[in-house]
Short mmCIF file of C-alpha atoms in Angstrom, two decimals:
data_model
loop_
_atom_site.label_atom_id
_atom_site.label_comp_id
_atom_site.label_asym_id
_atom_site.label_seq_id
_atom_site.Cartn_x
_atom_site.Cartn_y
_atom_site.Cartn_z
CA MET A 28 -89.68 -55.95 -51.54
CA SER A 29 -86.84 -54.87 -49.35
CA ARG A 30 -86.37 -58.44 -48.19
CA ILE A 31 -85.92 -59.70 -51.76
CA THR A 32 -83.34 -56.98 -52.49
CA THR A 33 -81.33 -57.81 -49.38
CA THR A 34 -81.30 -61.47 -50.28
CA ILE A 35 -80.10 -60.78 -53.81
CA MET A 36 -77.28 -58.44 -52.64
CA ALA A 37 -76.16 -60.92 -50.01
CA ALA A 38 -76.11 -63.70 -52.57
CA SER A 39 -74.38 -61.70 -55.30
CA CYS A 40 -71.72 -59.64 -53.39
CA LYS A 41 -69.76 -59.95 -50.18
CA VAL A 42 -67.85 -57.11 -48.47
CA VAL A 43 -64.32 -58.05 -47.38
CA CYS A 44 -62.11 -55.78 -45.24
CA CYS A 45 -58.50 -55.65 -46.27
CA GLU A 46 -55.57 -55.99 -43.95
CA GLU A 47 -53.99 -52.91 -42.30
CA GLU A 48 -52.62 -50.67 -45.00
CA ARG A 49 -49.71 -48.30 -45.03
CA GLU A 50 -49.96 -44.61 -45.84
CA SER A 51 -48.56 -45.19 -49.33
CA ASP A 52 -51.25 -47.82 -50.08
CA LYS A 53 -54.14 -45.40 -49.77
CA ALA A 54 -56.30 -44.92 -52.82
CA ILE A 55 -56.50 -41.43 -54.31
CA LEU A 56 -59.79 -39.61 -54.79
CA VAL A 57 -59.84 -36.30 -56.65
CA ARG A 58 -62.40 -33.53 -56.67
CA PHE A 59 -62.21 -30.65 -59.12
CA SER A 60 -62.92 -27.23 -57.60
CA ASN A 61 -64.39 -25.74 -60.80
CA GLY A 62 -66.90 -28.50 -61.59
CA PHE A 63 -67.07 -31.99 -63.07
CA THR A 64 -65.13 -33.39 -65.99
CA ASP A 65 -67.01 -34.58 -69.07
CA ASN A 66 -64.50 -37.27 -69.92
CA ALA A 67 -62.01 -38.38 -67.29
CA GLN A 68 -60.27 -40.62 -69.82
CA ARG A 69 -58.70 -37.53 -71.46
CA LEU A 70 -56.89 -36.53 -68.29
CA ASP A 71 -53.38 -37.74 -67.60
CA PHE A 72 -52.83 -38.25 -63.85
CA ALA A 73 -49.48 -38.35 -62.09
CA THR A 74 -48.58 -38.67 -58.43
CA PHE A 75 -45.48 -37.31 -56.69
CA LYS A 76 -44.29 -37.98 -53.16
CA ASN A 77 -41.66 -36.45 -50.92
CA THR A 78 -38.24 -38.09 -51.06
CA ASP A 79 -37.51 -37.55 -47.36
CA GLU A 80 -38.59 -40.90 -45.94
CA ASN A 81 -37.01 -40.29 -42.53
CA ASN A 82 -39.12 -37.25 -41.68
CA PRO A 83 -42.52 -38.48 -40.41
CA ARG A 84 -44.26 -35.29 -41.55
CA LYS A 85 -42.75 -35.04 -45.00
CA LYS A 86 -42.90 -38.69 -46.03
CA ILE A 87 -46.73 -38.62 -46.26
CA ARG A 88 -46.82 -35.55 -48.49
CA ARG A 89 -48.33 -36.19 -51.94
CA ILE A 90 -48.97 -34.05 -55.03
CA VAL A 91 -51.46 -35.12 -57.68
CA VAL A 92 -51.27 -33.57 -61.16
CA ALA A 93 -53.95 -33.89 -63.84
CA GLU A 94 -53.17 -32.57 -67.32
CA SER A 95 -55.53 -32.03 -70.22
CA GLU A 96 -55.26 -30.39 -73.62
CA ARG A 97 -56.61 -27.07 -72.32
CA LEU A 98 -55.76 -26.87 -68.62
CA SER A 99 -53.75 -28.47 -65.84
CA TYR A 100 -54.88 -29.22 -62.28
CA VAL A 101 -52.78 -29.64 -59.13
CA GLY A 102 -53.80 -30.96 -55.71
CA GLN A 103 -51.78 -31.64 -52.58
CA ASN A 104 -52.33 -32.94 -49.07
CA PHE A 105 -50.21 -30.32 -47.27
CA GLY A 106 -49.89 -26.54 -47.03
CA GLU A 107 -52.72 -24.08 -47.65
CA ASP A 108 -54.50 -26.46 -50.07
CA LEU A 109 -54.88 -29.14 -47.37
CA MET A 110 -58.56 -30.05 -46.98
CA LYS A 111 -59.81 -30.05 -43.40
CA CYS A 112 -62.14 -32.96 -44.16
CA ASN A 113 -59.12 -35.28 -44.35
CA ASN A 114 -58.55 -34.70 -40.65
CA LEU A 115 -62.20 -34.90 -39.62
CA CYS A 116 -63.17 -38.16 -41.32
CA ARG A 117 -61.81 -41.18 -43.19
CA TYR A 118 -62.59 -42.19 -46.76
CA TYR A 119 -62.86 -45.70 -48.16
CA VAL A 120 -63.12 -47.04 -51.70
CA GLY A 121 -64.81 -50.34 -52.54
CA VAL A 122 -63.24 -52.42 -55.35
CA LEU A 123 -65.47 -55.20 -56.72
CA ASN A 124 -63.86 -58.41 -57.94
CA LYS A 125 -66.31 -59.69 -60.55
CA GLU A 126 -64.86 -63.20 -60.53
CA THR A 127 -65.22 -63.78 -56.80
CA MET A 128 -67.98 -61.19 -56.36
CA GLN A 129 -66.17 -59.82 -53.34
CA MET A 130 -65.82 -56.06 -52.70
CA GLU A 131 -62.54 -55.09 -51.01
CA MET A 132 -62.52 -51.92 -48.85
CA HIS A 133 -59.42 -49.70 -49.18
CA SER A 134 -58.51 -46.51 -47.34
CA ALA A 135 -58.57 -43.42 -49.53
CA GLN A 136 -57.42 -39.81 -49.44
CA LEU A 137 -59.25 -36.89 -51.03
CA PHE A 138 -57.42 -34.27 -53.11
CA ASN A 139 -58.92 -30.95 -54.17
CA MET A 140 -57.71 -30.23 -57.70
CA GLN A 141 -57.09 -26.54 -58.42
CA PRO A 142 -56.65 -25.24 -61.97
CA VAL A 143 -53.23 -23.80 -62.76
CA ILE A 144 -53.39 -20.76 -65.03
CA PRO A 145 -50.27 -20.18 -67.16
CA GLY A 146 -48.39 -16.98 -66.27
CA GLU A 147 -49.42 -16.95 -62.60
CA GLY A 148 -46.87 -19.20 -60.92
CA THR A 149 -47.11 -19.99 -57.26
CA GLN A 150 -43.45 -19.22 -56.68
CA ASP A 151 -43.88 -15.62 -57.85
CA ALA A 152 -46.87 -15.19 -55.56
CA MET A 153 -44.97 -16.67 -52.62
CA SER A 154 -41.97 -14.40 -53.19
CA GLN A 155 -44.26 -11.38 -53.52
CA ASP A 156 -46.08 -12.23 -50.28
CA ALA A 157 -42.74 -12.65 -48.53
CA THR A 158 -41.64 -9.11 -49.43
CA VAL A 159 -44.90 -7.53 -48.30
CA SER A 160 -45.01 -6.92 -44.55
CA TYR A 161 -48.00 -7.41 -42.30
CA ARG A 162 -48.41 -3.65 -41.94
CA GLU A 163 -48.54 -3.19 -45.72
CA LYS A 164 -51.17 -5.92 -46.03
CA VAL A 165 -53.31 -4.24 -43.38
CA ASP A 166 -52.87 -0.87 -45.11
CA SER A 167 -54.03 -2.32 -48.42
CA LEU A 168 -57.12 -3.74 -46.72
CA ILE A 169 -57.86 -0.36 -45.15
CA GLU A 170 -57.54 1.34 -48.54
CA ALA A 171 -60.00 -1.11 -50.06
CA PHE A 172 -62.51 -1.74 -47.30
CA GLY A 173 -61.68 0.62 -44.41
CA THR A 174 -63.90 3.32 -42.97
CA ASN A 175 -63.32 7.02 -43.58
CA LYS A 176 -61.76 7.40 -40.13
CA GLN A 177 -59.32 4.56 -40.78
CA LYS A 178 -58.41 6.00 -44.17
CA ARG A 179 -57.72 9.43 -42.66
CA ALA A 180 -55.53 7.86 -39.98
CA LEU A 181 -53.65 5.90 -42.66
CA SER A 182 -53.07 9.04 -44.72
CA SER A 183 -51.87 10.97 -41.67
CA ARG A 184 -49.45 8.20 -40.69
CA ARG A 185 -47.98 8.06 -44.18
CA LEU A 186 -47.50 11.82 -44.23
CA ASN A 187 -45.72 11.69 -40.88
CA GLN A 188 -43.53 8.88 -42.14
CA VAL A 189 -42.55 10.91 -45.18
CA GLY A 190 -41.75 13.89 -42.95
CA SER A 191 -39.66 11.72 -40.63
CA ASP A 192 -37.71 10.26 -43.55
CA ALA A 193 -37.08 13.76 -44.89
CA LEU A 194 -35.89 14.90 -41.44
CA HIS A 195 -33.49 11.97 -41.11
CA HIS A 196 -32.14 12.69 -44.58
CA ALA A 197 -31.64 16.37 -43.75
CA VAL A 198 -29.90 15.55 -40.46
CA ALA A 199 -27.60 13.09 -42.22
CA GLU A 200 -26.67 15.70 -44.83
CA ALA A 201 -26.06 18.34 -42.16
CA ALA A 202 -23.87 15.97 -40.14
CA SER A 203 -21.83 15.03 -43.20
CA SER A 204 -21.34 18.70 -44.10
CA VAL A 205 -20.17 19.53 -40.56
CA ILE A 206 -17.74 16.63 -40.62
CA ASP A 207 -16.41 17.75 -44.01
CA ASN A 208 -15.96 21.36 -42.86
CA LYS A 209 -14.46 20.87 -39.39
CA GLY A 210 -12.90 17.47 -39.78
CA LEU A 211 -13.34 14.39 -37.69
CA GLU A 212 -10.41 15.11 -35.37
CA ALA A 213 -11.69 18.58 -34.47
CA LEU A 214 -15.13 17.20 -33.68
CA GLN A 215 -13.65 14.48 -31.51
CA GLN A 216 -11.67 17.09 -29.61
CA GLU A 217 -14.81 19.17 -29.00
CA VAL A 218 -16.64 16.08 -27.76
CA ALA A 219 -13.78 15.29 -25.41
CA GLU A 220 -13.84 18.84 -24.01
CA THR A 221 -17.59 18.59 -23.47
CA GLU A 222 -17.28 15.22 -21.76
CA SER A 223 -14.52 16.58 -19.53
CA GLN A 224 -17.10 18.74 -17.87
CA GLY A 225 -19.11 15.60 -17.13
CA SER A 226 -22.47 15.66 -15.49
CA LEU A 227 -21.28 18.42 -13.14
CA SER A 228 -22.10 21.14 -15.65
CA LEU A 229 -25.79 20.51 -15.02
CA HIS A 230 -25.38 21.42 -11.34
CA LEU A 231 -23.03 24.42 -11.54
CA PRO A 232 -24.28 27.91 -10.71
CA PRO A 233 -24.85 30.34 -13.62
CA CYS A 234 -21.50 31.30 -15.09
CA ASN A 235 -20.30 34.12 -17.35
CA PRO A 236 -16.86 33.01 -18.56
CA ASP A 237 -16.42 36.13 -20.71
CA ALA A 238 -16.76 38.54 -17.78
CA ASP A 239 -14.11 41.23 -17.37
CA LYS A 240 -14.23 41.13 -13.55
CA GLN A 241 -13.85 38.19 -11.19
CA GLU A 242 -17.03 38.93 -9.24
CA ASN A 243 -19.06 38.85 -12.46
CA VAL A 244 -18.05 35.31 -13.44
CA TYR A 245 -20.43 33.78 -10.89
CA PRO A 246 -22.72 36.76 -10.20
CA PHE A 247 -23.81 37.19 -6.61
CA GLU A 248 -27.34 38.08 -7.76
CA GLU A 249 -27.66 34.59 -9.28
CA LEU A 250 -26.83 33.03 -5.91
CA LEU A 251 -28.99 35.35 -3.81
CA SER A 252 -31.44 37.78 -5.35
CA SER A 253 -32.11 41.17 -3.79
CA VAL A 254 -35.39 39.94 -2.28
CA GLU A 255 -33.74 36.87 -0.80
CA PHE A 256 -30.78 38.88 0.50
CA ALA A 257 -33.17 41.31 2.21
CA ALA A 258 -35.05 38.41 3.82
CA LEU A 259 -31.82 37.35 5.58
CA GLU A 260 -31.49 40.63 7.51
CA ALA A 261 -32.78 39.35 10.87
CA SER A 262 -30.86 36.08 10.61
CA GLY A 263 -27.67 37.95 9.68
CA GLN A 264 -27.95 40.21 12.70
CA LYS A 265 -28.14 37.16 14.98
CA MET A 266 -25.04 35.69 13.37
CA ALA A 267 -23.11 38.97 13.74
CA ALA A 268 -24.04 39.23 17.43
CA LEU A 269 -22.58 35.83 18.40
CA SER A 270 -20.00 35.91 21.20
CA GLN A 271 -16.69 34.06 21.25
CA GLU A 272 -18.14 31.32 23.46
CA GLU A 273 -21.07 30.88 21.08
CA LEU A 274 -18.70 30.81 18.11
CA GLN A 275 -16.60 28.14 19.81
CA LYS A 276 -19.73 26.12 20.53
CA LEU A 277 -20.82 26.53 16.93
CA LYS A 278 -17.37 25.42 15.75
CA ASN A 279 -17.60 22.21 17.75
CA GLN A 280 -20.87 21.34 16.06
CA ARG A 281 -21.13 19.41 12.83
CA GLY A 282 -20.19 21.19 9.60
CA ASN A 283 -19.52 24.79 10.68
CA LEU A 284 -15.80 25.26 9.96
CA CYS A 285 -16.26 27.59 6.98
CA VAL A 286 -19.03 29.54 8.69
CA VAL A 287 -17.07 30.12 11.89
CA LYS A 288 -13.95 31.09 9.95
CA HIS A 289 -15.77 33.96 8.22
CA LEU A 290 -17.61 35.03 11.39
CA GLU A 291 -14.32 35.26 13.27
CA ASN A 292 -12.78 37.40 10.53
CA MET A 293 -15.65 39.67 9.59
CA PRO A 294 -14.68 43.00 7.97
CA SER A 295 -15.03 46.23 9.91
CA ALA A 296 -17.08 48.07 7.29
CA ASP A 297 -20.80 47.96 8.00
CA ASP A 298 -21.94 46.94 4.52
CA SER A 299 -19.34 44.21 4.13
CA ARG A 300 -19.92 43.02 7.69
CA GLU A 301 -23.67 42.76 7.14
CA LYS A 302 -23.16 40.92 3.84
CA THR A 303 -20.78 38.42 5.45
CA ALA A 304 -23.19 37.71 8.31
CA ARG A 305 -26.16 37.10 5.99
CA CYS A 306 -24.14 34.91 3.63
CA ALA A 307 -22.75 32.96 6.61
CA PHE A 308 -26.28 32.11 7.75
CA TYR A 309 -27.28 31.09 4.20
CA LEU A 310 -24.10 29.00 3.91
CA SER A 311 -24.89 27.23 7.18
CA LEU A 312 -28.34 26.35 5.80
CA LEU A 313 -26.81 24.93 2.62
CA ILE A 314 -24.35 22.78 4.58
CA LYS A 315 -27.04 21.48 6.95
CA LEU A 316 -29.34 20.78 4.00
CA SER A 317 -26.65 18.63 2.35
CA HIS A 318 -26.60 16.43 5.48
CA GLN A 319 -30.31 15.65 5.14
CA LYS A 320 -31.87 12.79 3.20
CA ILE A 321 -35.50 13.78 3.60
CA VAL A 322 -36.31 17.43 4.30
CA THR A 323 -39.24 17.81 6.70
CA ARG A 324 -41.03 20.89 8.01
CA LYS A 325 -39.22 20.48 11.32
CA PHE A 326 -35.91 21.31 9.63
CA TRP A 327 -37.03 24.80 8.67
CA THR A 328 -38.61 25.62 12.04
CA GLU A 329 -35.49 24.64 13.97
CA GLU A 330 -33.22 26.75 11.80
CA GLY A 331 -35.52 29.78 11.75
CA CYS A 332 -35.32 30.05 7.98
CA PRO A 333 -37.31 32.81 6.24
CA ARG A 334 -40.12 31.66 3.98
CA VAL A 335 -38.50 33.10 0.86
CA ILE A 336 -35.25 31.24 1.48
CA GLN A 337 -37.14 28.05 2.28
CA ASN A 338 -38.98 28.13 -1.05
CA LYS A 339 -35.75 28.86 -2.92
CA MET A 340 -33.84 25.98 -1.34
CA LEU A 341 -36.68 23.50 -1.82
CA ARG A 342 -37.02 24.53 -5.44
CA THR A 343 -33.29 24.53 -6.22
CA PHE A 344 -31.66 21.84 -4.08
CA THR A 345 -34.28 19.14 -3.48
CA VAL A 346 -36.14 16.57 -5.55
CA GLU A 347 -39.76 15.61 -4.98
CA THR A 348 -40.38 11.89 -4.57
CA TYR A 349 -43.54 9.87 -3.92
CA ASN A 350 -43.39 7.45 -0.99
CA ASN A 351 -46.14 5.91 1.14
CA ALA A 352 -48.82 8.01 -0.55
CA ARG A 353 -46.94 11.20 0.37
CA VAL A 354 -44.82 13.67 -1.60
CA GLN A 355 -41.42 14.12 0.06
CA SER A 356 -38.54 16.50 -0.60
CA THR A 357 -35.29 14.53 -0.76
CA VAL A 358 -31.65 15.54 -1.22
CA SER A 359 -30.15 13.23 -3.83
CA THR A 360 -26.48 12.74 -4.64
CA SER A 361 -26.68 15.09 -7.60
CA MET A 362 -28.34 17.72 -5.41
CA ARG A 363 -25.46 17.44 -2.90
CA THR A 364 -23.10 18.16 -5.75
CA LYS A 365 -25.19 21.19 -6.67
CA ILE A 366 -25.10 22.42 -3.06
CA ALA A 367 -21.31 22.05 -3.01
CA ALA A 368 -20.94 24.07 -6.22
CA HIS A 369 -23.21 26.88 -4.99
CA SER A 370 -21.46 26.92 -1.61
CA LEU A 371 -18.12 27.22 -3.37
CA ALA A 372 -19.37 30.12 -5.51
CA LEU A 373 -20.76 31.86 -2.41
CA LEU A 374 -17.44 31.47 -0.55
CA LEU A 375 -15.61 33.04 -3.50
CA HIS A 376 -17.52 36.27 -2.87
CA LEU A 377 -16.79 36.09 0.87
CA GLY A 378 -13.08 35.29 0.63
CA ASP A 379 -11.71 37.60 -2.07
CA MET A 380 -12.14 34.93 -4.74
CA THR A 381 -10.17 32.30 -2.79
CA VAL A 382 -11.69 29.32 -0.95
CA ASP A 383 -10.22 26.76 1.43
CA LEU A 384 -11.43 23.53 -0.20
CA SER A 385 -10.27 21.36 2.69
CA LEU A 386 -12.61 23.07 5.15
CA LEU A 387 -15.51 22.99 2.70
CA HIS A 388 -15.28 19.29 1.88
CA ARG A 389 -15.13 18.49 5.59
CA ASP A 390 -18.22 20.56 6.27
CA LEU A 391 -20.13 19.01 3.38
CA GLU A 392 -18.78 15.55 4.27
CA ILE A 393 -17.74 14.71 0.73
CA THR A 394 -14.40 13.34 -0.39
CA GLU A 395 -11.56 15.65 -1.28
CA PRO A 396 -11.22 14.29 -4.86
CA ARG A 397 -14.89 15.04 -5.42
CA MET A 398 -14.43 18.57 -4.09
CA LEU A 399 -11.43 19.09 -6.38
CA GLU A 400 -13.42 17.80 -9.33
CA ILE A 401 -16.18 20.35 -8.66
CA ALA A 402 -13.62 23.16 -8.40
CA LYS A 403 -12.02 22.09 -11.68
CA SER A 404 -15.37 21.99 -13.43
CA MET A 405 -15.93 25.61 -12.33
CA GLY A 406 -12.65 26.63 -13.96
CA LEU A 407 -10.88 27.52 -10.71
CA THR A 408 -7.13 27.49 -10.14
CA LEU A 409 -5.98 24.97 -7.52
CA SER A 410 -3.02 25.61 -5.25
CA LYS A 411 -1.30 24.56 -2.05
CA PRO A 412 0.32 26.92 0.46
CA ALA A 413 4.08 26.92 0.55
CA ARG A 414 5.40 24.69 3.32
CA GLY A 415 7.62 26.54 5.76
CA LYS A 416 10.64 25.29 7.68
CA GLY A 417 10.38 23.81 11.13
CA ASP A 418 8.79 20.93 12.97
CA ASP A 419 5.43 22.66 13.48
CA THR A 420 4.70 22.80 9.80
CA GLU A 421 4.93 19.03 9.51
CA LEU A 422 2.09 18.67 12.01
CA GLN A 423 -0.17 21.05 10.09
CA ASP A 424 -2.68 19.69 7.62
CA GLU A 425 -2.10 20.41 3.96
CA HIS A 426 -4.99 22.57 2.83
CA ARG A 427 -6.00 22.87 -0.80
CA TYR A 428 -7.17 26.25 -2.07
CA ALA A 429 -9.17 27.24 -5.13
CA SER A 430 -8.95 30.71 -6.66
CA LEU A 431 -10.89 32.38 -9.44
CA ILE A 432 -8.37 33.79 -11.89
CA LEU A 433 -9.25 35.16 -15.31
CA PRO A 434 -9.31 33.59 -17.79
CA LEU A 435 -10.84 30.41 -16.40
CA ILE A 436 -8.82 27.23 -16.66
CA LYS A 437 -10.00 24.22 -18.63
CA HIS A 438 -8.75 21.19 -16.73
CA ASP A 439 -8.10 17.87 -18.42
CA LYS A 440 -10.50 15.08 -17.58
CA PHE A 441 -9.15 12.81 -14.90
CA VAL A 442 -9.17 9.15 -15.90
CA GLU A 443 -8.60 6.69 -13.12
CA ARG A 444 -6.32 3.79 -14.01
CA ARG A 445 -6.68 0.60 -12.10
CA LYS A 446 -3.52 -0.95 -10.84
CA ARG A 447 -2.80 -4.41 -12.09
CA LYS A 448 -2.36 -7.09 -9.50
CA LYS A 449 1.05 -8.65 -9.45
CA MET A 450 1.17 -12.33 -10.16
CA HIS A 451 3.21 -14.28 -7.64
#
């Protein structure tokens, strides 16, 4: 029976493959997403193509529209409505020529026709989706399908966001009110005065600018507490018992000019003499600490430093760093500045509120402009000794002195101006 059927089909129809077709010659097959049509003759079909023929992606784009009395359908071969089956397989349509009884095979493309409901335009939906962020889409999904834990986290985040917005609004109102009350110029002047102090204000010793006495501006108890001062008793006695030869040897060593100067001119009173000797030993520790990069245990054993003073200096003038699986105490650049400021405050108490800055910056091995900047930030008055007459005075070094005079001076911020190179 199958043989008879094959013979009849072969005698009545012949399949003929057409020549290579272009993309525009493909036949159009439509499939309606909501079912089958009862009468396809009542539908009016129209096809639209992209006008950009030079773009290889856009020139193959097609839109098929089917209109009826009740509803309209739209299908396209690009965008979200693109059917994946068009990329996975190829479709062909056979057209039978009844005169020649030959069936021609043509390439075809399948379109999925979607109904278009009036009042719900695609442009409105696209513009609405564009305004909604990804976070808002996720939040809406959590509200609809999220767990209780996710919903609680969403509610908490929204409450925090509301609180943050309220805080920003309150800060903006407060800032505007301050600007209205004080004025912009006054605020800019205050900012300039604050910046004039620079980063040095973070490393200055505790200061009381409203003090009625000079010694209370930088209190001695803030530099050395009573417990720390008592711990320096044995070390101070050794410093006071140094002979002239030992003082000369100490002077020839690195960074002891200020220390030797005060040891050579110690007061005769017992209390003042003992205070000077203890402070001289503490000052020598500060100067030697500023010369270190990494502070080891050997440093403290060589200097014979009391445990209380060791803990204070490590806590106040060093920074802990992690290197080679070990915690090290290092003296950074900012810590050297802090040591210089505390040394300057200590020398004020030893020298009747006057310090030789030239000796101190040589001991600390910092530049003189840096030393002057620290003295200015502490509100000290800078001066130079009057130059006398004669040839010997020309050979003497010009020393700069800093004195604590009430009220404290607010120095203007120094701005370095670069010299322009002359064009030849």
